[in-house]
CSV table of C-alpha atoms in Angstrom, one decimal:
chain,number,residue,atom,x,y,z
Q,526,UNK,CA,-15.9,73.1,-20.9
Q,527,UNK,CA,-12.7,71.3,-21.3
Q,528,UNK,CA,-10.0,72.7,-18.7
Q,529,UNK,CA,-7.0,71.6,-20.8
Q,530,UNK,CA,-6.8,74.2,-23.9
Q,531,UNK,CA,-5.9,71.8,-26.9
Q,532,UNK,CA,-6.6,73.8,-30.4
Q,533,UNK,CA,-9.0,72.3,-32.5
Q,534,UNK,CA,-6.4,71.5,-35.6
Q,535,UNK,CA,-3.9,69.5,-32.8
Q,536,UNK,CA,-7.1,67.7,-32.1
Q,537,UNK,CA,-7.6,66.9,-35.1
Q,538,UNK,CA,-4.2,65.5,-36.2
Q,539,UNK,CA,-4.3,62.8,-33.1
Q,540,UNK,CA,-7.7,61.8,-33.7
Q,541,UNK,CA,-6.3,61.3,-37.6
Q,542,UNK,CA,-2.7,59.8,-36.7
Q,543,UNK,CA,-4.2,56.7,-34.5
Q,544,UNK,CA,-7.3,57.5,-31.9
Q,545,UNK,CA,-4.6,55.8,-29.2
Q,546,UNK,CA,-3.5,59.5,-27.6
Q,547,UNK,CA,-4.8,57.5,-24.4
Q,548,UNK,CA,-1.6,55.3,-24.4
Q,549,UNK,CA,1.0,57.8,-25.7
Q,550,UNK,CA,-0.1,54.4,-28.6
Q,551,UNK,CA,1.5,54.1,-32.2
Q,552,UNK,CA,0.1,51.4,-34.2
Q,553,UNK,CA,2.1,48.1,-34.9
Q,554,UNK,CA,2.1,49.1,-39.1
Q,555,UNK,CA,3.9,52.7,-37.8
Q,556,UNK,CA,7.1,50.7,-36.1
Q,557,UNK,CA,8.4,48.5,-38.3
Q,558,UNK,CA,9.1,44.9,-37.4
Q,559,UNK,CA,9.0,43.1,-34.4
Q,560,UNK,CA,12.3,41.9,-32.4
Q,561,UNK,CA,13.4,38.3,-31.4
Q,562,UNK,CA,13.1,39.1,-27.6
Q,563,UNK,CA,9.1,38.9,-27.7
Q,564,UNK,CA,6.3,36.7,-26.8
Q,565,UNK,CA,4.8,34.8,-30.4
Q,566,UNK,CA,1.7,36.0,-29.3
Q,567,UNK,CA,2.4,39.7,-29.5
Q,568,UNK,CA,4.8,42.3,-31.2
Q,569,UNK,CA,8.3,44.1,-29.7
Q,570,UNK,CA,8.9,46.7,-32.6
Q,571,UNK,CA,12.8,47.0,-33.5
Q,572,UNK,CA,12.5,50.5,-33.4
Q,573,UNK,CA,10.5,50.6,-29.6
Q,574,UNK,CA,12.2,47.3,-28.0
Q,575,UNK,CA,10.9,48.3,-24.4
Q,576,UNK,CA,7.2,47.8,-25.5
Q,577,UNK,CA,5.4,44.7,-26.3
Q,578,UNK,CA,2.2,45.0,-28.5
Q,579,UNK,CA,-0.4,42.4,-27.7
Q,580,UNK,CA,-3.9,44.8,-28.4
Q,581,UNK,CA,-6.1,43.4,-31.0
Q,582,UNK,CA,-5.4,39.7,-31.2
Q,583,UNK,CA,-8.5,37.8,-29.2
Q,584,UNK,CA,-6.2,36.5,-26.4
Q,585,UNK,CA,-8.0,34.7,-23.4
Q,586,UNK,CA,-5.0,35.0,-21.4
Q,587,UNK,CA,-1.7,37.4,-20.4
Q,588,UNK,CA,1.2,35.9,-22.3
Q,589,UNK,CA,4.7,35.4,-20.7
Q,590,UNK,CA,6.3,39.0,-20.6
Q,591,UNK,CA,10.3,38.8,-21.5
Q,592,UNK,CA,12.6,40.6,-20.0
Q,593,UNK,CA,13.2,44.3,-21.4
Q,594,UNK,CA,9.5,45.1,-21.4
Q,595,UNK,CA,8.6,48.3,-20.0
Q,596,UNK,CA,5.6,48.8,-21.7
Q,597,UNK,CA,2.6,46.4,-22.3
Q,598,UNK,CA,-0.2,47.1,-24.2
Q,599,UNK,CA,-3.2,44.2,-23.9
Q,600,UNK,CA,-6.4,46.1,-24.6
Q,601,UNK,CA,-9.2,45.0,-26.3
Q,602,UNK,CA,-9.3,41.3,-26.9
Q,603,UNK,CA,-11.3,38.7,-24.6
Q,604,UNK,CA,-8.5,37.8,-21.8
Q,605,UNK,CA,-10.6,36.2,-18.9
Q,606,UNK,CA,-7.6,35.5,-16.5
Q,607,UNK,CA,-3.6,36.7,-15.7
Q,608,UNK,CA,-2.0,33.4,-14.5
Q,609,UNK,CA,0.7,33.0,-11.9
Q,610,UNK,CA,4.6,34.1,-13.3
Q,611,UNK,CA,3.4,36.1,-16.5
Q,612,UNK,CA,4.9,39.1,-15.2
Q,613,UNK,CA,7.8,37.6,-13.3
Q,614,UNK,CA,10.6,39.2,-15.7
Q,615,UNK,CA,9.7,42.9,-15.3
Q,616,UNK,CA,8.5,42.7,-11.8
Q,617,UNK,CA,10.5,45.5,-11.4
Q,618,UNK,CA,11.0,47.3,-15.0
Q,619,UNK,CA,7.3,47.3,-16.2
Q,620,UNK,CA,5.7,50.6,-16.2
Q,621,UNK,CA,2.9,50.6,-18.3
Q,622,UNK,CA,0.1,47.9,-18.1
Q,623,UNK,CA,-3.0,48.0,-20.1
Q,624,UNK,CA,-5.6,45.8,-20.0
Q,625,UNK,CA,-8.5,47.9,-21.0
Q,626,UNK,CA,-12.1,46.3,-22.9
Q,627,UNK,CA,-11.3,42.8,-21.6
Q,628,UNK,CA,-13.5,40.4,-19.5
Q,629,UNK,CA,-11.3,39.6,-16.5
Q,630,UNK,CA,-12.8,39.4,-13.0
Q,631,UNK,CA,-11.0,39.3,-9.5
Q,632,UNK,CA,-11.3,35.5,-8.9
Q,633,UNK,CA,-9.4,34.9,-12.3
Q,634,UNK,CA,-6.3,37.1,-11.3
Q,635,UNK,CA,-3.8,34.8,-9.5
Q,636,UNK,CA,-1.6,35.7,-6.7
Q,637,UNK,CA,2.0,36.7,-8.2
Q,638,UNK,CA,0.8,38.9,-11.2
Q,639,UNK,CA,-0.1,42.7,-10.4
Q,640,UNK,CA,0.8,42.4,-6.9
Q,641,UNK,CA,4.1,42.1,-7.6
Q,642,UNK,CA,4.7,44.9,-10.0
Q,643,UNK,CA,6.7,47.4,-7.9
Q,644,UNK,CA,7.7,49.9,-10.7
Q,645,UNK,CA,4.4,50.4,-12.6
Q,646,UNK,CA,3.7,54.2,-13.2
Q,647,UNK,CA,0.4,53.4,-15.4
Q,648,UNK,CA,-2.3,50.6,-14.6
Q,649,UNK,CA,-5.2,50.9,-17.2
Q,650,UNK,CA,-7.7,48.9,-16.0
Q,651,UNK,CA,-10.8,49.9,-17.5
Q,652,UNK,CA,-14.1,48.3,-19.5
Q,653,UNK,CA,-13.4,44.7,-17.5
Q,654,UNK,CA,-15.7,42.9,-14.7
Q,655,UNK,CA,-13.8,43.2,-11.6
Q,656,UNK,CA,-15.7,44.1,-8.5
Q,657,UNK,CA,-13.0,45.1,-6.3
Q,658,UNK,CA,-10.0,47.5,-6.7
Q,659,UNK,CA,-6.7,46.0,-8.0
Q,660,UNK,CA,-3.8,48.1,-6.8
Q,661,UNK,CA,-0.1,46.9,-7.6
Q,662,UNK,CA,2.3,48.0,-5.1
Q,663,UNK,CA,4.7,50.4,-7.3
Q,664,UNK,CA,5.1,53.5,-5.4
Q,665,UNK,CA,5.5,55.1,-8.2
Q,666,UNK,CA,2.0,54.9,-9.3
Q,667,UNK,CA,0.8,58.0,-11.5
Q,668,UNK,CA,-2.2,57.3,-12.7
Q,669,UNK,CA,-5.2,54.8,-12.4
Q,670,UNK,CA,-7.7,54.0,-14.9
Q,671,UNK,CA,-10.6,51.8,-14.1
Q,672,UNK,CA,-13.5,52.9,-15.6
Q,673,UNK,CA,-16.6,51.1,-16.3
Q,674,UNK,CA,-16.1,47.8,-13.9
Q,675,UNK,CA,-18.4,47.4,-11.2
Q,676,UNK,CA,-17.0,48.5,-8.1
Q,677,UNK,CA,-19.1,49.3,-5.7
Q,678,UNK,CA,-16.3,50.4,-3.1
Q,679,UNK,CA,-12.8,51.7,-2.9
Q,680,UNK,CA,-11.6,50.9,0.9
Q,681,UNK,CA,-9.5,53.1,2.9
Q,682,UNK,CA,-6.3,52.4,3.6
Q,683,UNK,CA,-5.3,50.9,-0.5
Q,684,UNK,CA,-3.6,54.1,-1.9
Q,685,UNK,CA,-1.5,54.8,1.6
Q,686,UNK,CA,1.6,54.9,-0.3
Q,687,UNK,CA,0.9,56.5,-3.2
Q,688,UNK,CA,2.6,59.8,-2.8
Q,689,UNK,CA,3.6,60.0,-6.6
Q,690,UNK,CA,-0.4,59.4,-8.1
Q,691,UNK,CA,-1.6,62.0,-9.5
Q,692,UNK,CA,-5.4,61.0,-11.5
Q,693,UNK,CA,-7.8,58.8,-10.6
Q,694,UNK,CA,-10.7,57.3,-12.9
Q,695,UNK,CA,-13.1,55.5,-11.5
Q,696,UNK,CA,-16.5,56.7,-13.5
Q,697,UNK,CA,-19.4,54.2,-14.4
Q,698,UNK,CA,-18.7,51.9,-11.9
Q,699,UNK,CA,-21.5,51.3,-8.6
Q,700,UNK,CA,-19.6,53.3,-6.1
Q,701,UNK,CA,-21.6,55.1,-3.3
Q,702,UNK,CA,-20.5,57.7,-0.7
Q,703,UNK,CA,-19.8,55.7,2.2
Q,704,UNK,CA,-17.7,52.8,-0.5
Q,705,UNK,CA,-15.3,55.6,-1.2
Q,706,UNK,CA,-15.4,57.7,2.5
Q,707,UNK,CA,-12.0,58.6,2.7
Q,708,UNK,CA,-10.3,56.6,0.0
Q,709,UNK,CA,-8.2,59.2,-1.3
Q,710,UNK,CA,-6.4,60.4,1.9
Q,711,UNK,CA,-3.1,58.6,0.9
Q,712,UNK,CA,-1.9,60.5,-2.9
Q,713,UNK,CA,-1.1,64.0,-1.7
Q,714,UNK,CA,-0.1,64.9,-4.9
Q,715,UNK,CA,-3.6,63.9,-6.6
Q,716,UNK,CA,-4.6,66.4,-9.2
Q,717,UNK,CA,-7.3,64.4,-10.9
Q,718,UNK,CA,-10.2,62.5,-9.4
Q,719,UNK,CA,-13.0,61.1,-11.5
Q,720,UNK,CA,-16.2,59.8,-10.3
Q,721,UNK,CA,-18.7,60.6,-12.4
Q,722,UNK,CA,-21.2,58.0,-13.5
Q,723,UNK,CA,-21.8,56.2,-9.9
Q,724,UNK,CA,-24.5,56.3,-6.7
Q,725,UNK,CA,-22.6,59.0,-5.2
Q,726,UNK,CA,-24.9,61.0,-2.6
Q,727,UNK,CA,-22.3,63.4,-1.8
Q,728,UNK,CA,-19.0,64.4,-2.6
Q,729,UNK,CA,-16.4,62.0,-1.6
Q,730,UNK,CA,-14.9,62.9,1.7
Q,731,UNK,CA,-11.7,63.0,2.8
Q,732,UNK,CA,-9.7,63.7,-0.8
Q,733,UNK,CA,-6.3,65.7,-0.3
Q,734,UNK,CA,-6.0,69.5,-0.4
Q,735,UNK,CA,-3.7,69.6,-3.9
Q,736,UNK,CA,-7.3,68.4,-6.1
Q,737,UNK,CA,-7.3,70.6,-9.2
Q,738,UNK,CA,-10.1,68.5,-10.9
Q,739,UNK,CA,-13.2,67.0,-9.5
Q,740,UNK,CA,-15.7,65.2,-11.5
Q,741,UNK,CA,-19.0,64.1,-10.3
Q,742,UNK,CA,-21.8,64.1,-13.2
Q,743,UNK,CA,-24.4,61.7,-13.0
Q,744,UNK,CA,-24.6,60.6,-9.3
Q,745,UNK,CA,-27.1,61.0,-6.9
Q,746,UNK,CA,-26.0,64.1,-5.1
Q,747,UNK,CA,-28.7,66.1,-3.2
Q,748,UNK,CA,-26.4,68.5,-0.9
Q,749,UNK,CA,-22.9,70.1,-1.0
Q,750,UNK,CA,-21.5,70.2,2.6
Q,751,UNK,CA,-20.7,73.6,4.3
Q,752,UNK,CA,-16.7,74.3,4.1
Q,753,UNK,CA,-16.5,71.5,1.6
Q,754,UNK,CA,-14.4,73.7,-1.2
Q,755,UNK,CA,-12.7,75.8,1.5
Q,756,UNK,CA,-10.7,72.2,2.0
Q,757,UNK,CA,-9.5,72.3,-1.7
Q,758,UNK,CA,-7.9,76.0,-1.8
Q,759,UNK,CA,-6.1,74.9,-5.2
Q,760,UNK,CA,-9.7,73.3,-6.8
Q,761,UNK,CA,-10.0,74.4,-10.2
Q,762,UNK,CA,-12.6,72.7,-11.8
Q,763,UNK,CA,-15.4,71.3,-10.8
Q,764,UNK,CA,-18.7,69.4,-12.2
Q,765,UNK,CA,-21.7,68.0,-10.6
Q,766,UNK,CA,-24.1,67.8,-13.5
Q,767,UNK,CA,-27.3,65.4,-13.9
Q,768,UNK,CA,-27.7,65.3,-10.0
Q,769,UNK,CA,-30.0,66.1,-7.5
Q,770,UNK,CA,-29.5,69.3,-6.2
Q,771,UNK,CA,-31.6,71.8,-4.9
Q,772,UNK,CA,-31.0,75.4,-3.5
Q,773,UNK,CA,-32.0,74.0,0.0
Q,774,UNK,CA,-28.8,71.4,-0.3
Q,775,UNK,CA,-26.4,74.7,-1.5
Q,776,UNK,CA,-25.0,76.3,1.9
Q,777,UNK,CA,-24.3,80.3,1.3
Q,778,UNK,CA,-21.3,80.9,-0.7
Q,779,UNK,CA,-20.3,76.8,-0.5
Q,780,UNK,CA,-19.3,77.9,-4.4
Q,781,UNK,CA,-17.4,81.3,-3.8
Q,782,UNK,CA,-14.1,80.2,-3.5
Q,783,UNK,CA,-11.6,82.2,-5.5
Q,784,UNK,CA,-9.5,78.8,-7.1
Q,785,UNK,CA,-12.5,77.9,-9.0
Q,786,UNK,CA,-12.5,78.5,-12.8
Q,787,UNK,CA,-15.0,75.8,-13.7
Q,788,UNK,CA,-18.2,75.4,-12.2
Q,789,UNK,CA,-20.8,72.8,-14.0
Q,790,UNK,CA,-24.6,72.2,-11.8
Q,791,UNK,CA,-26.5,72.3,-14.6
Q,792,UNK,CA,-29.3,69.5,-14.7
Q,793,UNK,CA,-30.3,69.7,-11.5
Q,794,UNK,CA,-33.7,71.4,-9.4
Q,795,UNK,CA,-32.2,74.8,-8.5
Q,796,UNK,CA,-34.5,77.5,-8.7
Q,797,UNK,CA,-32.3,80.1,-8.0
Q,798,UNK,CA,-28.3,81.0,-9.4
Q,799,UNK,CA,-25.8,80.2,-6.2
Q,800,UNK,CA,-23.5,83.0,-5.2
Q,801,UNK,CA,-20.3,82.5,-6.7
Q,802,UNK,CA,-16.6,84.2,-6.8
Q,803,UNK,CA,-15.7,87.2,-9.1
Q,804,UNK,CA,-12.8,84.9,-10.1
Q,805,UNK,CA,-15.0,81.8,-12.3
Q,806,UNK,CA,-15.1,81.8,-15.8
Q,807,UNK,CA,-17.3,79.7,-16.7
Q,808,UNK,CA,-20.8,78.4,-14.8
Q,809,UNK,CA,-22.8,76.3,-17.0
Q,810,UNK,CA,-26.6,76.3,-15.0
Q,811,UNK,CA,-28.5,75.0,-17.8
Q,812,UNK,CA,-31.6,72.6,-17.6
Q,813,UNK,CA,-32.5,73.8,-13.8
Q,814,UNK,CA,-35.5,74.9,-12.8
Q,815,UNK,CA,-34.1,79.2,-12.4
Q,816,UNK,CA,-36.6,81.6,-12.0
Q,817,UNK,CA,-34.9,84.6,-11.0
Q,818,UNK,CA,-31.7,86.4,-12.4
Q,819,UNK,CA,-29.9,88.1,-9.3
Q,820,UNK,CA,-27.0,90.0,-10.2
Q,821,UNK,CA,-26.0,89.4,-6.5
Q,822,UNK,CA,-25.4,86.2,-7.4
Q,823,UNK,CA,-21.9,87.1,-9.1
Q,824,UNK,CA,-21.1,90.8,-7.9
Q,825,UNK,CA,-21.5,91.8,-4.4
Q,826,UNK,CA,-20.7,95.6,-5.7
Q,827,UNK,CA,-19.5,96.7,-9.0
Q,828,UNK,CA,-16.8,99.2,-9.9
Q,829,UNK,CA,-13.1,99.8,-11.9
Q,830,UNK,CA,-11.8,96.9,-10.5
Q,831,UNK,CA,-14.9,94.8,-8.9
Q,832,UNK,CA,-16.5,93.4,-11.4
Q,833,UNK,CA,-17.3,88.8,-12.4
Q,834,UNK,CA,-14.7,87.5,-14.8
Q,835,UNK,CA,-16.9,85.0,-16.1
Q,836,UNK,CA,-16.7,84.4,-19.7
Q,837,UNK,CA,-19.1,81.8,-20.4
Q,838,UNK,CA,-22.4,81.8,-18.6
Q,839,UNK,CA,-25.1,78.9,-20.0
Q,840,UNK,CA,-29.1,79.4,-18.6
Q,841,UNK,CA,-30.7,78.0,-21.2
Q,842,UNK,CA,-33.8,75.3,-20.3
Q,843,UNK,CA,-34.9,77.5,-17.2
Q,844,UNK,CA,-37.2,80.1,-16.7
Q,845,UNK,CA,-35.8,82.7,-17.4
Q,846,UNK,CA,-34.7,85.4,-20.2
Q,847,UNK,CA,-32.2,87.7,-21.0
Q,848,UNK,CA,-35.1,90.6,-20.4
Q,849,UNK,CA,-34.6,89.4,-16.5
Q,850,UNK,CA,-31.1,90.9,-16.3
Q,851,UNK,CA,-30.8,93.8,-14.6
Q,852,UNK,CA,-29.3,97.6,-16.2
Q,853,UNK,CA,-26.7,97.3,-14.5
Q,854,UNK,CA,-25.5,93.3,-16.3
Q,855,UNK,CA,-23.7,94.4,-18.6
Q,856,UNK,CA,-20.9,96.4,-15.8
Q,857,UNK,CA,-21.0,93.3,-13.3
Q,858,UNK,CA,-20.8,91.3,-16.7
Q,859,UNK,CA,-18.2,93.2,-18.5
Q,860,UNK,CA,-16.7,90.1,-19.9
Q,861,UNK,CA,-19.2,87.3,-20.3
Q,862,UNK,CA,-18.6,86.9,-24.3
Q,863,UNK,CA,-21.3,84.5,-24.1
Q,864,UNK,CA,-24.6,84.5,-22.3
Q,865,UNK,CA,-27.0,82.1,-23.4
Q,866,UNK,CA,-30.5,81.9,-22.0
Q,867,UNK,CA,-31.9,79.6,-25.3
């Protein structure tokens, strides 16, 4: 189900090397010693002088950041607060800043910290307390990490100039559909948008046409608007398992757009398989409540060159069994390599 195709033995070898593939991260031990330009609290590795190592060591606070520092790395220890004029010699040469599996909250970040960082390309923000959205002003924002906080909205109007941001992450926070209505006008170069894990009752509105990814698992989504995928012409993947769905909250052919590859509605209530494009490859419809195999459902007509180019097709928990599919299957389904109905 993964859309980026990494083999299993490169896998492997990052999980083995360090778990930190997050970070483009090498452990402390794997760069040698640390420099004189560097806070006492931390580590600026000879070898990798643009990057200051301060993960791992129970700080309650964000240490003084020299000059030279491009790179910051402050996740997990207990840092509560980020204090006026920490950040005041990279203002405009930091690019990385993570602060991931901390306990900081809004009222603790002072005025004169991330709001002055004008060249960060990287803000990791997630596994913290903060209720509200912190956005630095670097227009050269890429990507935005701030999973598992508890947002509960992300306003209009805070990603305006953010033409270079490509992936959002906002999943297991409290967001709803009208906290994020049109939040992600501003990035049109957005590739990546993440929301799984909230109290979403739709799909968020208003996200730019260059979307290849769109994650909503585990929301509260009971409909798919009419027209809503015929906005995202370059959509490529797309999930909305563990919601609410029904086949009376599925217009006609909402799903039969000819971008989509991915297509993931399995644990919801839908009793019957949506109509989809020849051009998906994998449709994962497990844990419904199907009752009926239509072959309509993925081939209008079959012949030489009409025919579904889905690969991977997952029924299983429904009701139904591969003694439902129609003769005629296996020529609409010439290259499902894997049908599973149990």
């Amino acid at each position: 189900m993964f859309p980026l195709q990494v083999t299993f033995l490169v896998l492997l070898a990052n999980l083995a090397l360090c778990q930190y593939y997050d970070y483009d991260y090498q452990p402390i031990s794997m760069l040698g010693p640390s420099g004189p330009n560097c806070n006492k609290e931390c580590d600026c590795p000879i070898s990798f002088p643009s990057a200051m190592y301060c993960d791992n060591r129970k700080l309650r606070f964000v240490p003084i950041v020299p000059s030279g520092i491009k790179y910051l790395y402050l996740q997990n220890n207990m840092i509560e607060e980020i204090k006026a004029g920490v950040f005041d010699n990279v203002t405009d040469t930091l690019r990385w800043l993570v602060l991931d599996n901390n306990q900081i909250t809004n009222a603790k970040i002072e005025k004169g910290t991330i709001d002055k960082l004008t060249a960060l390309d990287k803000l990791f923000f997630s596994f913290n307390d903060i209720t509200e959205a912190i956005i630095p002003p670097s227009k050269s924002l890429e990507e935005l990490k701030m999973m598992n906080n508890k947002l509960s909205k992300f306003p209009p109007g805070l990603l305006t100039d953010k033409e270079n941001l490509t992936s959002i992450s906002l999943q297991h926070n409290e967001l709803t559909s009208e906290g994020v209505a049109d939040a992600f006008k501003g990035p049109k170069k957005l590739l990546s948008l993440d929301l799984s894990h909230n109290k979403l009752k739709k799909l968020p509105a208003g996200v730019p046409s260059s979307l290849e990814i769109l994650y909503a698992d585990y929301n509260e989504i009971d409909k798919i608007g009419a027209g809503y995928l015929k906005k995202l012409p370059t959509l490529r993947y797309l999930r909305v398992s563990h919601n609410k769905l029904q086949d009376s909250g599925i217009p006609a052919g909402v799903f039969n757009v000819t971008s989509l590859l991915e297509l993931d509605l399995s644990f919801n209530k839908l009793q019957s398989i949506p109509e989809i494009n020849e051009q998906l490859e994998q449709l994962y419809l497990q844990a419904n409540e199907i009752n009926k195999f239509d072959l309509a459902s993925f081939c209008k007509f079959t012949g030489p060159l009409n025919y579904s180019r889905l690969k991977h097709l997952r029924l299983d928990a429904n009701n139904v069994t591969h003694s439902d599919m129609p003769p005629e299957s296996a020529n609409c389904l010439r290259q499902a390599s894997d049908i599973m109905f149990e």
